mmCIF file of C-alpha atoms in Angstrom:
data_model
loop_
_atom_site.group_PDB
_atom_site.id
_atom_site.type_symbol
_atom_site.label_atom_id
_atom_site.label_comp_id
_atom_site.label_asym_id
_atom_site.label_seq_id
_atom_site.Cartn_x
_atom_site.Cartn_y
_atom_site.Cartn_z
ATOM 1 C CA MET H 21 0.000 0.000 0.000
ATOM 2 C CA ILE H 22 2.177 2.905 1.152
ATOM 3 C CA ARG H 23 5.526 1.847 -0.287
ATOM 4 C CA ASN H 24 9.107 2.805 0.260
ATOM 5 C CA GLY H 25 10.652 4.546 -2.728
ATOM 6 C CA LEU H 26 9.217 8.049 -2.318
ATOM 7 C CA PHE H 27 12.419 9.815 -3.355
ATOM 8 C CA ALA H 28 11.771 10.306 -7.070
ATOM 9 C CA GLY H 29 8.130 11.198 -6.534
ATOM 10 C CA PHE H 30 8.571 13.982 -4.053
ATOM 11 C CA LEU H 31 11.367 15.542 -6.120
ATOM 12 C CA LEU H 32 8.881 15.884 -8.967
ATOM 13 C CA ILE H 33 6.336 17.400 -6.615
ATOM 14 C CA LEU H 34 8.772 19.941 -5.247
ATOM 15 C CA VAL H 35 10.719 20.806 -8.402
ATOM 16 C CA GLY H 36 10.860 24.538 -8.890
ATOM 17 C CA CYS H 37 10.068 25.197 -5.225
ATOM 18 C CA THR H 38 13.186 24.203 -3.300
ATOM 19 C CA ALA H 39 16.668 23.134 -4.351
ATOM 20 C CA VAL H 40 17.451 19.571 -3.289
ATOM 21 C CA THR H 41 21.068 18.979 -2.298
ATOM 22 C CA ASP H 42 23.067 15.800 -2.814
ATOM 23 C CA GLU H 43 23.068 15.325 0.959
ATOM 24 C CA VAL H 44 19.253 15.338 1.060
ATOM 25 C CA ARG H 45 19.117 12.938 -1.888
ATOM 26 C CA GLU H 46 21.386 10.517 -0.043
ATOM 27 C CA THR H 47 19.304 10.860 3.125
ATOM 28 C CA VAL H 48 16.061 10.098 1.313
ATOM 29 C CA GLU H 49 17.518 7.169 -0.599
ATOM 30 C CA TYR H 50 18.701 5.690 2.697
ATOM 31 C CA ALA H 51 15.324 6.215 4.358
ATOM 32 C CA PHE H 52 13.454 4.449 1.574
ATOM 33 C CA LYS H 53 15.400 1.206 1.436
ATOM 34 C CA ASP H 54 13.067 -1.742 0.890
ATOM 35 C CA THR H 55 14.933 -4.016 3.277
ATOM 36 C CA GLU H 56 14.265 -2.163 6.521
ATOM 37 C CA ASP H 57 12.027 0.335 8.247
ATOM 38 C CA ALA H 58 12.676 3.933 7.275
ATOM 39 C CA GLU H 59 14.635 5.746 9.969
ATOM 40 C CA LEU H 60 16.395 9.095 9.862
ATOM 41 C CA SER H 61 19.160 9.949 12.298
ATOM 42 C CA ALA H 62 18.936 13.013 14.564
ATOM 43 C CA ASP H 63 21.269 14.946 12.266
ATOM 44 C CA GLU H 64 19.308 13.929 9.173
ATOM 45 C CA ILE H 65 16.064 15.044 10.808
ATOM 46 C CA GLU H 66 17.633 18.359 11.833
ATOM 47 C CA ASN H 67 18.628 19.065 8.220
ATOM 48 C CA PHE H 68 15.654 17.530 6.401
ATOM 49 C CA PRO H 69 13.950 20.435 4.572
ATOM 50 C CA TYR H 70 10.442 19.001 4.186
ATOM 51 C CA THR H 71 7.520 18.196 6.461
ATOM 52 C CA SER H 72 7.431 14.419 6.826
ATOM 53 C CA LEU H 73 5.825 11.560 8.735
ATOM 54 C CA TYR H 74 6.569 7.941 9.387
ATOM 55 C CA ALA H 75 3.628 5.880 8.128
ATOM 56 C CA GLN H 76 3.212 2.236 9.055
ATOM 57 C CA TRP H 77 0.319 -0.082 8.399
ATOM 58 C CA GLN H 78 0.068 -2.636 11.181
ATOM 59 C CA GLY H 79 2.313 -5.574 10.350
ATOM 60 C CA LYS H 80 4.076 -3.775 7.483
ATOM 61 C CA ALA H 81 7.386 -1.941 7.129
ATOM 62 C CA ARG H 82 7.587 1.714 8.102
ATOM 63 C CA SER H 83 7.834 4.343 5.350
ATOM 64 C CA LEU H 84 8.706 8.025 5.299
ATOM 65 C CA ILE H 85 6.084 10.144 3.527
ATOM 66 C CA VAL H 86 6.523 13.803 2.582
ATOM 67 C CA LEU H 87 4.103 16.728 2.435
ATOM 68 C CA GLY H 88 3.427 17.561 -1.210
ATOM 69 C CA PHE H 89 1.059 20.501 -0.822
ATOM 70 C CA ILE H 90 -1.604 22.084 1.383
ATOM 71 C CA ASN H 91 -5.175 22.991 0.467
ATOM 72 C CA LYS H 92 -6.072 25.829 2.774
ATOM 73 C CA PRO H 93 -6.994 26.014 5.479
ATOM 74 C CA ASN H 94 -5.885 22.618 6.781
ATOM 75 C CA LYS H 95 -5.836 19.812 4.207
ATOM 76 C CA TYR H 96 -2.322 18.377 4.197
ATOM 77 C CA HIS H 97 -1.531 16.119 1.222
ATOM 78 C CA PHE H 98 1.228 13.588 1.891
ATOM 79 C CA ILE H 99 2.320 11.873 -1.307
ATOM 80 C CA THR H 100 4.431 8.862 -2.302
ATOM 81 C CA ALA H 101 6.418 8.079 -5.432
ATOM 82 C CA ASP H 102 3.586 5.848 -6.666
ATOM 83 C CA LYS H 103 1.170 8.807 -6.482
ATOM 84 C CA GLU H 104 -0.444 7.372 -3.371
ATOM 85 C CA THR H 105 -1.918 10.139 -1.256
ATOM 86 C CA LEU H 106 -2.997 10.579 2.347
ATOM 87 C CA VAL H 107 -4.914 13.761 3.150
ATOM 88 C CA LEU H 108 -4.845 14.819 6.818
ATOM 89 C CA GLU H 109 -7.143 17.326 8.515
ATOM 90 C CA ASN H 110 -6.508 18.053 12.182
ATOM 91 C CA GLY H 111 -4.322 14.949 12.255
ATOM 92 C CA ARG H 112 -7.062 12.658 10.906
ATOM 93 C CA VAL H 113 -6.833 10.882 7.553
ATOM 94 C CA THR H 114 -9.865 12.119 5.609
ATOM 95 C CA ARG H 115 -9.061 10.911 2.101
ATOM 96 C CA THR H 116 -6.716 8.497 0.339
ATOM 97 C CA GLN H 117 -5.881 7.986 -3.305
ATOM 98 C CA SER H 118 -4.225 5.205 -5.317
ATOM 99 C CA LEU H 119 -4.203 2.639 -2.493
ATOM 100 C CA ASP H 120 -5.767 -0.793 -3.034
ATOM 101 C CA ASP H 121 -8.861 0.386 -1.121
ATOM 102 C CA ASN H 122 -9.514 4.112 -0.726
ATOM 103 C CA LEU H 123 -11.323 6.477 1.580
ATOM 104 C CA LEU H 124 -13.043 8.974 -0.729
ATOM 105 C CA SER H 125 -14.541 11.383 1.794
ATOM 106 C CA VAL H 126 -15.651 11.971 5.377
ATOM 107 C CA SER H 127 -18.770 14.005 6.123
ATOM 108 C CA ASN H 128 -19.396 16.457 8.952
ATOM 109 C CA LEU H 129 -15.705 17.222 9.507
ATOM 110 C CA LYS H 130 -16.569 20.589 11.031
ATOM 111 C CA SER H 131 -17.870 18.660 14.053
ATOM 112 C CA ASP H 132 -14.818 16.437 14.509
ATOM 113 C CA PRO H 133 -13.910 16.777 18.217
ATOM 114 C CA LEU H 134 -10.214 16.667 17.307
ATOM 115 C CA ARG H 135 -10.633 20.318 16.315
ATOM 116 C CA CYS H 136 -11.314 21.402 19.886
ATOM 117 C CA ILE H 137 -11.235 18.651 22.500
ATOM 118 C CA VAL H 138 -7.789 19.644 23.812
ATOM 119 C CA THR H 139 -7.798 23.382 23.118
ATOM 120 C CA THR H 140 -11.370 24.245 24.237
ATOM 121 C CA PRO H 141 -12.791 21.159 25.969
ATOM 122 C CA GLN H 142 -15.468 23.104 27.828
ATOM 123 C CA SER H 143 -17.274 23.944 24.560
ATOM 124 C CA CYS H 144 -16.352 20.836 22.540
ATOM 125 C CA ASN H 145 -18.805 18.004 21.942
ATOM 126 C CA ASN H 146 -17.232 14.617 22.672
ATOM 127 C CA ARG H 147 -19.578 12.718 20.325
ATOM 128 C CA TRP H 148 -19.398 12.671 16.549
ATOM 129 C CA GLN H 149 -21.381 10.990 13.789
ATOM 130 C CA ARG H 150 -20.388 11.027 10.130
ATOM 131 C CA ALA H 151 -20.401 9.015 6.899
ATOM 132 C CA TYR H 152 -17.343 7.454 5.279
ATOM 133 C CA ASP H 153 -17.399 6.876 1.501
ATOM 134 C CA TYR H 154 -15.090 4.126 0.247
ATOM 135 C CA GLN H 155 -13.994 2.669 -3.070
ATOM 136 C CA PHE H 156 -12.600 -0.857 -2.917
ATOM 137 C CA ASP H 157 -10.091 -2.457 -5.277
ATOM 138 C CA ASP H 158 -12.852 -4.169 -7.282
ATOM 139 C CA GLY H 159 -14.444 -0.786 -8.053
ATOM 140 C CA THR H 160 -17.273 -1.146 -5.535
ATOM 141 C CA ARG H 161 -18.300 2.064 -3.768
ATOM 142 C CA VAL H 162 -19.976 1.986 -0.386
ATOM 143 C CA SER H 163 -20.942 4.417 2.349
ATOM 144 C CA ARG H 164 -20.661 3.576 6.045
ATOM 145 C CA ASN H 165 -22.107 5.580 8.920
ATOM 146 C CA VAL H 166 -19.874 5.829 11.969
ATOM 147 C CA LYS H 167 -20.424 7.175 15.464
ATOM 148 C CA SER H 168 -17.699 7.861 17.996
ATOM 149 C CA THR H 169 -17.207 8.991 21.563
ATOM 150 C CA PHE H 170 -14.015 10.821 22.518
ATOM 151 C CA SER H 171 -12.235 10.873 25.848
ATOM 152 C CA VAL H 172 -9.237 12.900 26.985
ATOM 153 C CA LYS H 173 -6.698 10.740 28.779
ATOM 154 C CA GLN H 174 -3.401 11.529 30.464
ATOM 155 C CA ARG H 175 -0.612 13.794 29.293
ATOM 156 C CA GLU H 176 2.371 11.767 28.167
ATOM 157 C CA GLN H 177 6.048 12.376 27.531
ATOM 158 C CA LEU H 178 6.810 10.882 24.120
ATOM 159 C CA ALA H 179 10.115 9.942 22.563
ATOM 160 C CA MET H 180 9.540 11.318 19.064
ATOM 161 C CA PRO H 181 11.963 10.994 16.147
ATOM 162 C CA TYR H 182 12.905 14.672 16.578
ATOM 163 C CA GLY H 183 13.214 14.515 20.391
ATOM 164 C CA SER H 184 11.055 14.551 23.494
ATOM 165 C CA ALA H 185 7.522 15.980 23.301
ATOM 166 C CA THR H 186 4.599 16.317 25.689
ATOM 167 C CA ALA H 187 1.141 15.534 24.343
ATOM 168 C CA THR H 188 -2.309 14.591 25.599
ATOM 169 C CA LEU H 189 -3.686 11.208 24.598
ATOM 170 C CA VAL H 190 -7.178 11.406 23.074
ATOM 171 C CA GLU H 191 -9.011 8.118 22.524
ATOM 172 C CA GLU H 192 -11.858 7.734 20.054
ATOM 173 C CA ALA H 193 -14.128 4.721 20.560
ATOM 174 C CA GLY H 194 -16.040 4.226 17.317
ATOM 175 C CA THR H 195 -18.622 1.900 15.779
ATOM 176 C CA PHE H 196 -19.519 1.187 12.154
ATOM 177 C CA LEU H 197 -23.298 1.270 12.500
ATOM 178 C CA LEU H 198 -24.217 -1.213 9.737
ATOM 179 C CA THR H 199 -21.977 -4.034 10.945
ATOM 180 C CA GLY H 200 -21.496 -3.127 14.594
ATOM 181 C CA GLN H 201 -17.722 -3.395 14.136
ATOM 182 C CA ARG H 202 -15.915 -1.396 16.821
ATOM 183 C CA PHE H 203 -12.551 0.303 16.738
ATOM 184 C CA VAL H 204 -10.369 2.570 18.857
ATOM 185 C CA ASN H 205 -8.349 5.415 17.371
ATOM 186 C CA ARG H 206 -5.672 7.181 19.401
ATOM 187 C CA PHE H 207 -4.294 10.668 18.866
ATOM 188 C CA TRP H 208 -1.492 12.368 20.765
ATOM 189 C CA VAL H 209 -2.261 16.079 20.748
ATOM 190 C CA GLU H 210 -0.084 19.039 21.749
ATOM 191 C CA PRO H 211 -1.579 21.941 23.767
ATOM 192 C CA ASP H 212 -2.421 23.955 20.636
ATOM 193 C CA GLY H 213 -4.299 21.033 19.045
ATOM 194 C CA HIS H 214 -1.534 19.823 16.747
ATOM 195 C CA VAL H 215 -1.479 16.015 16.407
ATOM 196 C CA ILE H 216 2.038 14.576 16.493
ATOM 197 C CA LYS H 217 1.191 10.876 16.569
ATOM 198 C CA SER H 218 -1.834 8.704 15.856
ATOM 199 C CA GLU H 219 -3.223 5.189 15.415
ATOM 200 C CA GLN H 220 -6.177 5.237 13.042
ATOM 201 C CA ARG H 221 -8.632 2.757 11.561
ATOM 202 C CA ILE H 222 -9.112 4.118 8.048
ATOM 203 C CA ILE H 223 -11.072 1.287 6.408
ATOM 204 C CA PRO H 224 -13.178 -1.454 8.058
ATOM 205 C CA ASN H 225 -11.429 -4.815 8.427
ATOM 206 C CA LYS H 226 -8.098 -3.319 7.391
ATOM 207 C CA PRO H 227 -4.972 -2.852 9.542
ATOM 208 C CA LEU H 228 -4.452 0.198 11.720
ATOM 209 C CA LEU H 229 -2.362 3.007 10.282
ATOM 210 C CA ASN H 230 0.276 4.508 12.575
ATOM 211 C CA LEU H 231 1.475 8.031 11.787
ATOM 212 C CA THR H 232 4.362 9.716 13.612
ATOM 213 C CA GLN H 233 5.670 13.217 12.990
ATOM 214 C CA VAL H 234 9.305 13.303 11.907
ATOM 215 C CA THR H 235 9.667 16.907 10.735
ATOM 216 C CA TRP H 236 7.217 19.791 10.468
ATOM 217 C CA ILE H 237 8.661 22.814 8.697
ATOM 218 C CA GLY H 238 7.828 26.128 10.406
ATOM 219 C CA ARG H 239 7.109 24.412 13.672
ATOM 220 C CA THR H 240 9.377 23.679 16.617
ATOM 221 C CA ASN H 241 8.967 21.033 19.293
ATOM 222 C CA ASN H 242 5.743 21.746 21.251
ATOM 223 C CA SER H 243 5.329 24.964 19.259
ATOM 224 C CA GLU H 244 2.081 26.890 19.327
ATOM 225 C CA SER H 245 2.911 28.764 16.144
ATOM 226 C CA ALA H 246 1.580 26.413 13.470
ATOM 227 C CA GLN H 247 -0.902 23.619 12.825
#
């Protein structure tokens, strides 16, 4: 699904925007080896000029994915060399493209408690209902209604790829209403609402997707300056 080998793809995405040095090329080629999980060293992370995440489907190798572009105000498109795309809004995957099975859309995103449950909990609803639209690899399209309840757990000190960070764990207990299938998503959220780590069920009966922030350009550790 999300494959190693992003290097050539993100250079095409970014051509004309930022010069890519030989050092960065070598770093990316190392990170995308097929034989091991992607892992950048502390120095490589410090000098990596793009916003990036580790992405790992449960039971699969870890990949490094890079931010291709942003649709304002907050749709972040992370893209691979095979033109696979994950779109994140408030840390949640809300659309995918070119995977075997794809999430086409999520309704009622304006009511997603991730927008406010850490920053303004007193005025934030902890329940959310929406519809997911999917397209499976055989071309079938389906819609699934989902309801969730959110709870704010403890603050945790996390060992992130870029260093130590403090974030609040938010758990989402959800149910696919047609089948009764239950799932638990977890989001680690900084004080300003920025999600630095997550475990998400994107598609029913598919593995969890783990996302971990590696670099976020324009943002420092535990910064309140950017989302």
